[in-house]
Structure formats: structure tokens, C-alpha cells
Amino acid sequence: TDNTADEVAAANTLKAHLRFAQMQAMNSDTLWSVQASGGSYNLFDANGASSFPGEDGAIDFPTGTTATFTVSFDGWGRPTVTGSFPTGYGISIEDETGFIP
């Protein structure tokens, strides 16, 4: 595929953020989610909206990229995924383990 450097970087950042949410869920034994709507996504914990480390609020996709999805992780790190990731990002999450290649 002809992914731009911005798309590759954004996909890698999203994967890291999904892994962060999963680890937070496993460490706290509470549900953590990453939710996207339109051109950005955000982190949510049991108390509502939260922020990724080093970030302040929602994370923007590169210009022209949109997606609507929710990925929630339970205390065992198991995902529940609704919606779809941005086209061309190549993101997948294994059902039972939550592994994100």
C-alpha cells in the first residue's frame, strides 16, 4: 500500500494507545476504552474521559482520516471492538488475548 509517513506514524501511535488502554484495564481490573469519532480518538476509564500519557485530550488522525470505533478492554485484557479502524492502518486485535500485532 502507499501509506504516507504520517499514516504509518499515526497507526503506530494508535496501536501504542490501544496497548496502553489494555494495560491500564489489566492493572486496575476496570474497563478502559479507546473511542474514535470522526477525525480523532480519546481514552476513557471508569470515570469518563481521560488522557494518554504526554497528551492533552483527544488525539487527531492525519488530515483526511476518519474512523468510528470503540475498543474496550476488561480486567483480563480481553477486547470488545465495535466499528472499524481507519482504512489502511492494518490494525487487528485478537479476540481472546487482545494481542495487537
JSON list of C-alpha atoms in Angstrom, two decimals:
[
{"chain": "A", "resi": 1, "resn": "THR", "atom": "CA", "xyz": [0.00, 0.00, 0.00]},
{"chain": "A", "resi": 2, "resn": "ASP", "atom": "CA", "xyz": [1.03, 3.61, -0.43]},
{"chain": "A", "resi": 3, "resn": "ASN", "atom": "CA", "xyz": [0.71, 4.75, 3.16]},
{"chain": "A", "resi": 4, "resn": "THR", "atom": "CA", "xyz": [2.28, 8.09, 3.88]},
{"chain": "A", "resi": 5, "resn": "ALA", "atom": "CA", "xyz": [4.75, 8.54, 6.73]},
{"chain": "A", "resi": 6, "resn": "ASP", "atom": "CA", "xyz": [2.02, 10.38, 8.65]},
{"chain": "A", "resi": 7, "resn": "GLU", "atom": "CA", "xyz": [-0.38, 7.42, 8.29]},
{"chain": "A", "resi": 8, "resn": "VAL", "atom": "CA", "xyz": [2.26, 4.90, 9.38]},
{"chain": "A", "resi": 9, "resn": "ALA", "atom": "CA", "xyz": [3.18, 7.03, 12.39]},
{"chain": "A", "resi": 10, "resn": "ALA", "atom": "CA", "xyz": [-0.49, 7.54, 13.29]},
{"chain": "A", "resi": 11, "resn": "ALA", "atom": "CA", "xyz": [-1.19, 3.79, 13.03]},
{"chain": "A", "resi": 12, "resn": "ASN", "atom": "CA", "xyz": [1.78, 3.00, 15.29]},
{"chain": "A", "resi": 13, "resn": "THR", "atom": "CA", "xyz": [0.66, 5.64, 17.79]},
{"chain": "A", "resi": 14, "resn": "LEU", "atom": "CA", "xyz": [-2.89, 4.25, 17.80]},
{"chain": "A", "resi": 15, "resn": "LYS", "atom": "CA", "xyz": [-1.55, 0.73, 18.41]},
{"chain": "A", "resi": 16, "resn": "ALA", "atom": "CA", "xyz": [0.53, 2.01, 21.33]},
{"chain": "A", "resi": 17, "resn": "HIS", "atom": "CA", "xyz": [-2.51, 3.80, 22.74]},
{"chain": "A", "resi": 18, "resn": "LEU", "atom": "CA", "xyz": [-4.63, 0.65, 22.43]},
{"chain": "A", "resi": 19, "resn": "ARG", "atom": "CA", "xyz": [-1.93, -1.32, 24.26]},
{"chain": "A", "resi": 20, "resn": "PHE", "atom": "CA", "xyz": [-1.82, 1.37, 26.97]},
{"chain": "A", "resi": 21, "resn": "ALA", "atom": "CA", "xyz": [-5.59, 1.13, 27.50]},
{"chain": "A", "resi": 22, "resn": "GLN", "atom": "CA", "xyz": [-5.31, -2.65, 27.71]},
{"chain": "A", "resi": 23, "resn": "MET", "atom": "CA", "xyz": [-2.54, -2.48, 30.31]},
{"chain": "A", "resi": 24, "resn": "GLN", "atom": "CA", "xyz": [-4.47, 0.08, 32.36]},
{"chain": "A", "resi": 25, "resn": "ALA", "atom": "CA", "xyz": [-7.51, -2.20, 32.33]},
{"chain": "A", "resi": 26, "resn": "MET", "atom": "CA", "xyz": [-5.45, -5.19, 33.43]},
{"chain": "A", "resi": 27, "resn": "ASN", "atom": "CA", "xyz": [-3.67, -3.21, 36.18]},
{"chain": "A", "resi": 28, "resn": "SER", "atom": "CA", "xyz": [-6.84, -1.67, 37.58]},
{"chain": "A", "resi": 29, "resn": "ASP", "atom": "CA", "xyz": [-9.27, -4.53, 36.88]},
{"chain": "A", "resi": 30, "resn": "THR", "atom": "CA", "xyz": [-11.71, -1.99, 35.43]},
{"chain": "A", "resi": 31, "resn": "LEU", "atom": "CA", "xyz": [-12.92, -1.30, 31.91]},
{"chain": "A", "resi": 32, "resn": "TRP", "atom": "CA", "xyz": [-10.78, 1.08, 29.80]},
{"chain": "A", "resi": 33, "resn": "SER", "atom": "CA", "xyz": [-11.72, 2.15, 26.27]},
{"chain": "A", "resi": 34, "resn": "VAL", "atom": "CA", "xyz": [-10.40, 3.96, 23.24]},
{"chain": "A", "resi": 35, "resn": "GLN", "atom": "CA", "xyz": [-13.18, 5.66, 21.29]},
{"chain": "A", "resi": 36, "resn": "ALA", "atom": "CA", "xyz": [-12.93, 7.36, 17.90]},
{"chain": "A", "resi": 37, "resn": "SER", "atom": "CA", "xyz": [-15.44, 9.55, 16.18]},
{"chain": "A", "resi": 38, "resn": "GLY", "atom": "CA", "xyz": [-14.64, 11.47, 13.04]},
{"chain": "A", "resi": 39, "resn": "GLY", "atom": "CA", "xyz": [-11.08, 12.74, 12.92]},
{"chain": "A", "resi": 40, "resn": "SER", "atom": "CA", "xyz": [-9.91, 11.97, 16.46]},
{"chain": "A", "resi": 41, "resn": "TYR", "atom": "CA", "xyz": [-9.95, 9.47, 19.31]},
{"chain": "A", "resi": 42, "resn": "ASN", "atom": "CA", "xyz": [-9.78, 9.57, 23.09]},
{"chain": "A", "resi": 43, "resn": "LEU", "atom": "CA", "xyz": [-9.14, 7.41, 26.14]},
{"chain": "A", "resi": 44, "resn": "PHE", "atom": "CA", "xyz": [-11.88, 6.58, 28.64]},
{"chain": "A", "resi": 45, "resn": "ASP", "atom": "CA", "xyz": [-11.67, 4.94, 32.05]},
{"chain": "A", "resi": 46, "resn": "ALA", "atom": "CA", "xyz": [-14.36, 4.13, 34.62]},
{"chain": "A", "resi": 47, "resn": "ASN", "atom": "CA", "xyz": [-14.65, 7.85, 35.47]},
{"chain": "A", "resi": 48, "resn": "GLY", "atom": "CA", "xyz": [-15.08, 9.04, 31.88]},
{"chain": "A", "resi": 49, "resn": "ALA", "atom": "CA", "xyz": [-12.67, 10.79, 29.55]},
{"chain": "A", "resi": 50, "resn": "SER", "atom": "CA", "xyz": [-9.00, 10.54, 30.42]},
{"chain": "A", "resi": 51, "resn": "SER", "atom": "CA", "xyz": [-5.74, 11.38, 28.64]},
{"chain": "A", "resi": 52, "resn": "PHE", "atom": "CA", "xyz": [-2.91, 9.32, 27.25]},
{"chain": "A", "resi": 53, "resn": "PRO", "atom": "CA", "xyz": [0.49, 9.93, 28.90]},
{"chain": "A", "resi": 54, "resn": "GLY", "atom": "CA", "xyz": [2.10, 13.06, 27.48]},
{"chain": "A", "resi": 55, "resn": "GLU", "atom": "CA", "xyz": [-1.08, 14.06, 25.68]},
{"chain": "A", "resi": 56, "resn": "ASP", "atom": "CA", "xyz": [-3.73, 16.60, 26.49]},
{"chain": "A", "resi": 57, "resn": "GLY", "atom": "CA", "xyz": [-7.13, 15.40, 25.33]},
{"chain": "A", "resi": 58, "resn": "ALA", "atom": "CA", "xyz": [-8.14, 13.84, 22.04]},
{"chain": "A", "resi": 59, "resn": "ILE", "atom": "CA", "xyz": [-5.62, 12.55, 19.51]},
{"chain": "A", "resi": 60, "resn": "ASP", "atom": "CA", "xyz": [-6.17, 13.74, 15.94]},
{"chain": "A", "resi": 61, "resn": "PHE", "atom": "CA", "xyz": [-5.83, 11.46, 12.95]},
{"chain": "A", "resi": 62, "resn": "PRO", "atom": "CA", "xyz": [-3.86, 12.83, 9.99]},
{"chain": "A", "resi": 63, "resn": "THR", "atom": "CA", "xyz": [-5.83, 15.24, 7.80]},
{"chain": "A", "resi": 64, "resn": "GLY", "atom": "CA", "xyz": [-8.46, 13.40, 5.76]},
{"chain": "A", "resi": 65, "resn": "THR", "atom": "CA", "xyz": [-8.51, 10.31, 8.02]},
{"chain": "A", "resi": 66, "resn": "THR", "atom": "CA", "xyz": [-11.69, 9.46, 9.88]},
{"chain": "A", "resi": 67, "resn": "ALA", "atom": "CA", "xyz": [-12.96, 6.48, 11.82]},
{"chain": "A", "resi": 68, "resn": "THR", "atom": "CA", "xyz": [-15.69, 5.49, 14.22]},
{"chain": "A", "resi": 69, "resn": "PHE", "atom": "CA", "xyz": [-14.84, 2.72, 16.66]},
{"chain": "A", "resi": 70, "resn": "THR", "atom": "CA", "xyz": [-14.81, 1.75, 20.31]},
{"chain": "A", "resi": 71, "resn": "VAL", "atom": "CA", "xyz": [-12.31, -0.72, 21.74]},
{"chain": "A", "resi": 72, "resn": "SER", "atom": "CA", "xyz": [-12.92, -1.66, 25.36]},
{"chain": "A", "resi": 73, "resn": "PHE", "atom": "CA", "xyz": [-10.64, -3.88, 27.44]},
{"chain": "A", "resi": 74, "resn": "ASP", "atom": "CA", "xyz": [-11.75, -5.76, 30.53]},
{"chain": "A", "resi": 75, "resn": "GLY", "atom": "CA", "xyz": [-9.59, -6.59, 33.55]},
{"chain": "A", "resi": 76, "resn": "TRP", "atom": "CA", "xyz": [-8.21, -9.64, 31.75]},
{"chain": "A", "resi": 77, "resn": "GLY", "atom": "CA", "xyz": [-7.18, -7.56, 28.73]},
{"chain": "A", "resi": 78, "resn": "ARG", "atom": "CA", "xyz": [-9.88, -9.06, 26.52]},
{"chain": "A", "resi": 79, "resn": "PRO", "atom": "CA", "xyz": [-11.18, -6.64, 23.89]},
{"chain": "A", "resi": 80, "resn": "THR", "atom": "CA", "xyz": [-14.63, -5.75, 22.71]},
{"chain": "A", "resi": 81, "resn": "VAL", "atom": "CA", "xyz": [-14.44, -3.95, 19.36]},
{"chain": "A", "resi": 82, "resn": "THR", "atom": "CA", "xyz": [-17.22, -2.11, 17.58]},
{"chain": "A", "resi": 83, "resn": "GLY", "atom": "CA", "xyz": [-16.85, -0.05, 14.44]},
{"chain": "A", "resi": 84, "resn": "SER", "atom": "CA", "xyz": [-13.76, -0.10, 12.25]},
{"chain": "A", "resi": 85, "resn": "PHE", "atom": "CA", "xyz": [-10.25, 1.29, 12.30]},
{"chain": "A", "resi": 86, "resn": "PRO", "atom": "CA", "xyz": [-9.08, 3.80, 9.69]},
{"chain": "A", "resi": 87, "resn": "THR", "atom": "CA", "xyz": [-8.66, 2.30, 6.23]},
{"chain": "A", "resi": 88, "resn": "GLY", "atom": "CA", "xyz": [-5.08, 1.32, 5.53]},
{"chain": "A", "resi": 89, "resn": "TYR", "atom": "CA", "xyz": [-3.95, 1.29, 9.16]},
{"chain": "A", "resi": 90, "resn": "GLY", "atom": "CA", "xyz": [-3.70, -2.51, 9.25]},
{"chain": "A", "resi": 91, "resn": "ILE", "atom": "CA", "xyz": [-4.79, -2.76, 12.87]},
{"chain": "A", "resi": 92, "resn": "SER", "atom": "CA", "xyz": [-6.18, -6.01, 14.21]},
{"chain": "A", "resi": 93, "resn": "ILE", "atom": "CA", "xyz": [-6.83, -7.23, 17.74]},
{"chain": "A", "resi": 94, "resn": "GLU", "atom": "CA", "xyz": [-7.07, -10.92, 18.63]},
{"chain": "A", "resi": 95, "resn": "ASP", "atom": "CA", "xyz": [-10.41, -11.77, 20.22]},
{"chain": "A", "resi": 96, "resn": "GLU", "atom": "CA", "xyz": [-9.46, -13.75, 23.32]},
{"chain": "A", "resi": 97, "resn": "THR", "atom": "CA", "xyz": [-5.99, -12.41, 24.14]},
{"chain": "A", "resi": 98, "resn": "GLY", "atom": "CA", "xyz": [-6.26, -8.82, 22.98]},
{"chain": "A", "resi": 99, "resn": "PHE", "atom": "CA", "xyz": [-2.90, -9.17, 21.22]},
{"chain": "A", "resi": 100, "resn": "ILE", "atom": "CA", "xyz": [-2.25, -6.29, 18.85]},
{"chain": "A", "resi": 101, "resn": "PRO", "atom": "CA", "xyz": [0.39, -7.24, 16.26]}
]
